[in-house]
mmCIF file of C-alpha atoms in Angstrom:
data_model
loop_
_atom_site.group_PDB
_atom_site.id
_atom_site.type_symbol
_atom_site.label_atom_id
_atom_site.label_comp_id
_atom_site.label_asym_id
_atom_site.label_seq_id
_atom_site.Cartn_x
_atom_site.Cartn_y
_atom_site.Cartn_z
ATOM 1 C CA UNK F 1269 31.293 18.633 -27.465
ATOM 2 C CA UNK F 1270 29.513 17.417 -24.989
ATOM 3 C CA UNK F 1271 26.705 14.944 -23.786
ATOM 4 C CA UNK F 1272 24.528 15.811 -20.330
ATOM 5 C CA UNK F 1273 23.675 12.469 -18.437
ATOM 6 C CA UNK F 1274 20.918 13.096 -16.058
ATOM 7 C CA UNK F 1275 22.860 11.342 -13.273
ATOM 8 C CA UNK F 1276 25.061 12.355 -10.180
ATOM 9 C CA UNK F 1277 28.655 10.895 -10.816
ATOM 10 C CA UNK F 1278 28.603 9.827 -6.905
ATOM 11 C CA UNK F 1279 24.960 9.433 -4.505
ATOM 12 C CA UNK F 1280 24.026 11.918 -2.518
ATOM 13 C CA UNK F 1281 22.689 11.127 0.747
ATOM 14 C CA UNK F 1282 22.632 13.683 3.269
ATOM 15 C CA UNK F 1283 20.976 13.239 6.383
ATOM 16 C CA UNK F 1284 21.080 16.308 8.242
ATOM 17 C CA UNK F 1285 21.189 20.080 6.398
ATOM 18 C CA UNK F 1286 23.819 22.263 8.121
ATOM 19 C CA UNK F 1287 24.506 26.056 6.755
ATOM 20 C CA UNK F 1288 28.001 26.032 7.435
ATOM 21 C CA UNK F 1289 28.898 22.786 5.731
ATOM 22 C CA UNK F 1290 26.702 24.686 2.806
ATOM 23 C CA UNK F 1291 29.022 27.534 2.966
ATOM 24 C CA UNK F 1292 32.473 25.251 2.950
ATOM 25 C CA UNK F 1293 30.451 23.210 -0.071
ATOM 26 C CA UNK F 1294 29.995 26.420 -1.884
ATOM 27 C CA UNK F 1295 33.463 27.992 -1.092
ATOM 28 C CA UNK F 1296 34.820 24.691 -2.986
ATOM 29 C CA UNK F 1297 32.539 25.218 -6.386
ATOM 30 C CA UNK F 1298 32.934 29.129 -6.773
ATOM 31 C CA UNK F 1299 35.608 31.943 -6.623
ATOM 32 C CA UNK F 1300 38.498 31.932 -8.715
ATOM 33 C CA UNK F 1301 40.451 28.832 -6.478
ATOM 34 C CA UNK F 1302 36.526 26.988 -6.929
ATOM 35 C CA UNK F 1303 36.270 23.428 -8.885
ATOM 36 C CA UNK F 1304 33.888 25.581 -11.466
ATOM 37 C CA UNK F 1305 36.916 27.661 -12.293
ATOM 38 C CA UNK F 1306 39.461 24.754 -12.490
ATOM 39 C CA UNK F 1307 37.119 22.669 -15.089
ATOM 40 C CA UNK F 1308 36.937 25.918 -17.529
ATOM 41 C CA UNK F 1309 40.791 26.338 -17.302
ATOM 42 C CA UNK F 1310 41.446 22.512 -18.194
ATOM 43 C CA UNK F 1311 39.132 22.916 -20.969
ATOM 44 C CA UNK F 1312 40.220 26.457 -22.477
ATOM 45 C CA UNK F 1313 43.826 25.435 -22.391
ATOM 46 C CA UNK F 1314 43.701 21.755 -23.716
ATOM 47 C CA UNK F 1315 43.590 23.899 -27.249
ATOM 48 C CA UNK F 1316 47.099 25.152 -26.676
ATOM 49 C CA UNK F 1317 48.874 21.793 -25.439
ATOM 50 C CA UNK F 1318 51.130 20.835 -28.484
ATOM 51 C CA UNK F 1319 50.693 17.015 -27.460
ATOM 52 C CA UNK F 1320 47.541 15.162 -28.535
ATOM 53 C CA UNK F 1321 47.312 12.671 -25.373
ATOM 54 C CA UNK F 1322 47.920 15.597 -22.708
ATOM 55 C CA UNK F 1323 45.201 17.363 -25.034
ATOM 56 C CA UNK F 1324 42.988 14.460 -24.767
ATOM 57 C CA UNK F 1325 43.709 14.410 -20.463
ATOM 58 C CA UNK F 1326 43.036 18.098 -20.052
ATOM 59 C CA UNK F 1327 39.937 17.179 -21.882
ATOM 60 C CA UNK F 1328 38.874 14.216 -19.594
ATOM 61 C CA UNK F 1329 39.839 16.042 -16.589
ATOM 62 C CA UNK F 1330 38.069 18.870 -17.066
ATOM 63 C CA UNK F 1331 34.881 16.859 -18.058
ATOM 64 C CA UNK F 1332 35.340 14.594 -14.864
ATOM 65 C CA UNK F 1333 35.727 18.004 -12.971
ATOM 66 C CA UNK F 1334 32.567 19.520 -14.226
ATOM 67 C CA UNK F 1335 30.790 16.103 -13.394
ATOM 68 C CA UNK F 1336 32.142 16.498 -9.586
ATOM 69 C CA UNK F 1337 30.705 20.144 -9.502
ATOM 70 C CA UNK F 1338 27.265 19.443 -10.097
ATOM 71 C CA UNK F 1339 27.572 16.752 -6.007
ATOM 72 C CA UNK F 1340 28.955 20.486 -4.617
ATOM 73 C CA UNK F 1341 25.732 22.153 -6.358
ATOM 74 C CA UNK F 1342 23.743 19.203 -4.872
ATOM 75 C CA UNK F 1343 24.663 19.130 -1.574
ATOM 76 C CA UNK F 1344 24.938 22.665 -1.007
ATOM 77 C CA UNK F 1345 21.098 22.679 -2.116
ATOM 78 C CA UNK F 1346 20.707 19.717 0.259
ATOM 79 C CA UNK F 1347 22.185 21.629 3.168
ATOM 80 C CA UNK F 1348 19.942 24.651 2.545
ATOM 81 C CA UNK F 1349 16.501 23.905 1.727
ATOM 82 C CA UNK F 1350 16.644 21.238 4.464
ATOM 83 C CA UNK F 1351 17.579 23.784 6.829
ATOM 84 C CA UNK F 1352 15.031 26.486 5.471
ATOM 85 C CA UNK F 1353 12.454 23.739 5.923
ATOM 86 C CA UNK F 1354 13.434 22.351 9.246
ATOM 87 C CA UNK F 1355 13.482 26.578 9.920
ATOM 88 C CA UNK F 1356 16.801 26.633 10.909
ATOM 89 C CA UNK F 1357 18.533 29.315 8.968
ATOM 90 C CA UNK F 1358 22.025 30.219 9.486
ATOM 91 C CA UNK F 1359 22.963 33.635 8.625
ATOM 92 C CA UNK C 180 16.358 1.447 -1.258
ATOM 93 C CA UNK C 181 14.155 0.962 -4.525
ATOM 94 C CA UNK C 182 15.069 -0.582 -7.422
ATOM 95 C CA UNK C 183 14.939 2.631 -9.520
ATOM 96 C CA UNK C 184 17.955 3.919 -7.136
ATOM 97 C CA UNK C 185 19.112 0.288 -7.007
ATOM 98 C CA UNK C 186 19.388 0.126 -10.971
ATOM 99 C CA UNK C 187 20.764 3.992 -10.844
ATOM 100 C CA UNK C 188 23.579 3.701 -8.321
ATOM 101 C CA UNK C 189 24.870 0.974 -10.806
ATOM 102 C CA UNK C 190 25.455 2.829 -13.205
ATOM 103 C CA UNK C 191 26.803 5.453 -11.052
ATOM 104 C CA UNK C 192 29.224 2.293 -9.777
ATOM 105 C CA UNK C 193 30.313 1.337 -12.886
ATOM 106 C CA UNK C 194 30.798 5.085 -14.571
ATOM 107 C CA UNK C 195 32.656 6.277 -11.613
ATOM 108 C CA UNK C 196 34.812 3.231 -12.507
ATOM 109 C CA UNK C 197 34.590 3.834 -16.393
ATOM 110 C CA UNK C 198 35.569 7.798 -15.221
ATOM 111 C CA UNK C 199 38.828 6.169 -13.630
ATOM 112 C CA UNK C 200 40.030 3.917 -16.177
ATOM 113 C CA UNK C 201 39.712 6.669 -18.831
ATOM 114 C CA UNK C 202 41.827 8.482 -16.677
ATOM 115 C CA UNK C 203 44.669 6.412 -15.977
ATOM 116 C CA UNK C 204 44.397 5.015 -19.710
ATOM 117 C CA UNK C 205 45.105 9.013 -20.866
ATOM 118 C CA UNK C 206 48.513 8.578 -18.884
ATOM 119 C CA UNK C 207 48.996 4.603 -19.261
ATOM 120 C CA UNK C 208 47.478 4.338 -23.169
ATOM 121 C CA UNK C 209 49.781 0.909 -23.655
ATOM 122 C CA UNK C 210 48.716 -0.920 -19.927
ATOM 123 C CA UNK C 211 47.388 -4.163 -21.149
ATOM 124 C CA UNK C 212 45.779 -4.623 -17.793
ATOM 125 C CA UNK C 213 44.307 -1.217 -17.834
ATOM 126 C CA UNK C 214 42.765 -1.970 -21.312
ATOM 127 C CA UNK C 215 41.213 -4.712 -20.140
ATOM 128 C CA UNK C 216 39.582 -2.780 -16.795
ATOM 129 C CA UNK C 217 38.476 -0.505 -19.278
ATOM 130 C CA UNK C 218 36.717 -3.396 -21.727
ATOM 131 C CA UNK C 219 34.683 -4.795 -19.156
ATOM 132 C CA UNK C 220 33.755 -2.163 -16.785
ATOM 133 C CA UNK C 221 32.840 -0.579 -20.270
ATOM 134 C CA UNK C 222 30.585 -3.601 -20.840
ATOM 135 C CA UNK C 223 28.970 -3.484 -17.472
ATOM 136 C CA UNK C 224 28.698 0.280 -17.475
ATOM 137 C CA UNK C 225 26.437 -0.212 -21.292
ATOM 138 C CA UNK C 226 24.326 -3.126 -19.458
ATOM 139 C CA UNK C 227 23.453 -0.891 -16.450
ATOM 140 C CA UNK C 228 22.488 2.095 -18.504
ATOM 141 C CA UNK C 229 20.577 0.183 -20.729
ATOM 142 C CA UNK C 230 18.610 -1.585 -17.869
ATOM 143 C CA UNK C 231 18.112 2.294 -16.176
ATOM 144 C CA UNK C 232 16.697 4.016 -19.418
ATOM 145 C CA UNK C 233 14.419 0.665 -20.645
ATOM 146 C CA UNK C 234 12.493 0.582 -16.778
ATOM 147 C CA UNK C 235 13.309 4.203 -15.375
ATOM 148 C CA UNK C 236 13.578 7.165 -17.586
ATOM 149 C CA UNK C 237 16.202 8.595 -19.425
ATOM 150 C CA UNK C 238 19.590 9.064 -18.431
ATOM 151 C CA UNK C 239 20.821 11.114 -21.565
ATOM 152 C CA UNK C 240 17.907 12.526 -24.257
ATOM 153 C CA UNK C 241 18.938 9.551 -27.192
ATOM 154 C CA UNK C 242 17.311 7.828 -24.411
ATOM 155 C CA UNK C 243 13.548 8.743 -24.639
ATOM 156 C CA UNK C 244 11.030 6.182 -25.422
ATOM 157 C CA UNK C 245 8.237 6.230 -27.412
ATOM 158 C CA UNK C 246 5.809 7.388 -26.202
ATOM 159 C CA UNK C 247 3.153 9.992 -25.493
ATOM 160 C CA UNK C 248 5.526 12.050 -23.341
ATOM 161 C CA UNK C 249 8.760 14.184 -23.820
ATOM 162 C CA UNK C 250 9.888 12.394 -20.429
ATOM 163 C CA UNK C 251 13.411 14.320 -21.249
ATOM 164 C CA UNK C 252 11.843 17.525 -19.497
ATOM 165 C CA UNK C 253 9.459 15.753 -17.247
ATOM 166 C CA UNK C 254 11.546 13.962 -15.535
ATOM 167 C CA UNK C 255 12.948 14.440 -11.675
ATOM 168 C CA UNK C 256 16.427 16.850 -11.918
ATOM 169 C CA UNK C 257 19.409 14.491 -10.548
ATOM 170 C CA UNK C 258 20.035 17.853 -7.234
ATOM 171 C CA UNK C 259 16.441 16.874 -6.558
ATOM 172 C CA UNK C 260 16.195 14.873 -3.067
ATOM 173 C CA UNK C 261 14.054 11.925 -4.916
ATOM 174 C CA UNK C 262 16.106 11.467 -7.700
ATOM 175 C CA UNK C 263 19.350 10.101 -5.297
ATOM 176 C CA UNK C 264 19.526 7.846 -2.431
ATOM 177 C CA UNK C 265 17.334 7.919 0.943
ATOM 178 C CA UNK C 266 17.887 11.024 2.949
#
C-alpha cells in the first residue's frame, strides 16, 4: 500500500522551456522501455520472488521509481507550457 | 529562495538520503554503519517534515491541521511552477 507525499523527490528548476528536451523527457516516462513501465514491472513481480528481502527491494525500487517519474511528468510540463506561453511551439 | 522552499528542499535533502539508505540497507540489512546513516538521516528527515507541515501545508493528508479548510485539496500540486524552486 501506499502513501502520496505532496513533494518532488528532487527540485525542479528549469529555466528555459525547450520542446525537444520535452520530447526526450517524455520518451524516458512512457512506451514500453519508459520509467512508468519499469516501476509497474518491479511491483507486479515482487509477488513472485521466493525471497522476502529481494521481495522487499523490488518493492522499494519500484516505489523510488514511481517517485522519479512524477520530476519526468514535471519537467516535461515545465518545458511545454513555458514554451506555449513564451509562444514558441515546437511541432 | 523563501523559507517555504527553504523548509521543503530539506526534506527533499534528507528523503532523497532516507530513499538511499533504504536502498542499500535492502542489499546490506547487517551494515552497522549503514544502520546508523539510516537512524539519523531518519531523525532529520521526521524533524524537517514536521517543521514543513506545522508552517507550510501538508506534505501527506495525516498532515492537515485544524482548521476551517480541507488544505489537502487546496493546496499548490508539487508539477506546479510555485510549488518548487525559482524558475
Amino acid at each position: 500500500m501506499w502513501k502520496y507525499e505532496r513533494r518532488l523527490q528532487y527540485p525542479l528548476k528549469i529555466k528555459k522551456g525547450d520542446g525537444n528536451t520535452a520530447k526526450i523527457i517524455m520518451s524516458q516516462f512512457g512506451g514500453p522501455d519508459g520509467e512508468l513501465a519499469a516501476s509497474q514491472r518491479y511491483l507486479s513481480q515482487r509477488y513472485a520472488m521466493p525471497y522476502n528481502d529481494i521481495s522487499t527491494l523490488l518493492t522499494d525500487i519500484g516505489t523510488f521509481v514511481s517517485k522519479a517519474v512524477h520530476l519526468y511528468v514535471g519537467a516535461t510540463v515545465f518545458d511545454t507550457v513555458n514554451l506555449h506561453f513564451s509562444g514558441k511551439i515546437s511541432r | 529562495m523563501n523559507d517555504r522552499k527553504k523548509a521543503l528542499m530539506r526534506v527533499q535533502t534528507y528523503g532523497f538520503a532516507l530513499d538511499e539508505a533504504v536502498l542499500f540497507l535492502d542489499t546490506h540489512p547487517h551494515d552497522e554503519a549503514a544502520l546508523n546513516y539510516y537512524h539519523e538521516t531518519l531523525r532529520l528527515y521526521n524533524m524537517a517534515v514536521k517543521e514543513y507541515v506545522t508552517n507550510y501545508g501538508p506534505l501527506d493528508f495525516t498532515h492537515v491541521q485544524g482548521g476551517k479548510k480541507w488544505t489537502w485539496a487546496t493546496d499548490c500540486l508539487p508539477w506546479e511552477a510555485e510549488h518548487n524552486v525559482e524558475i
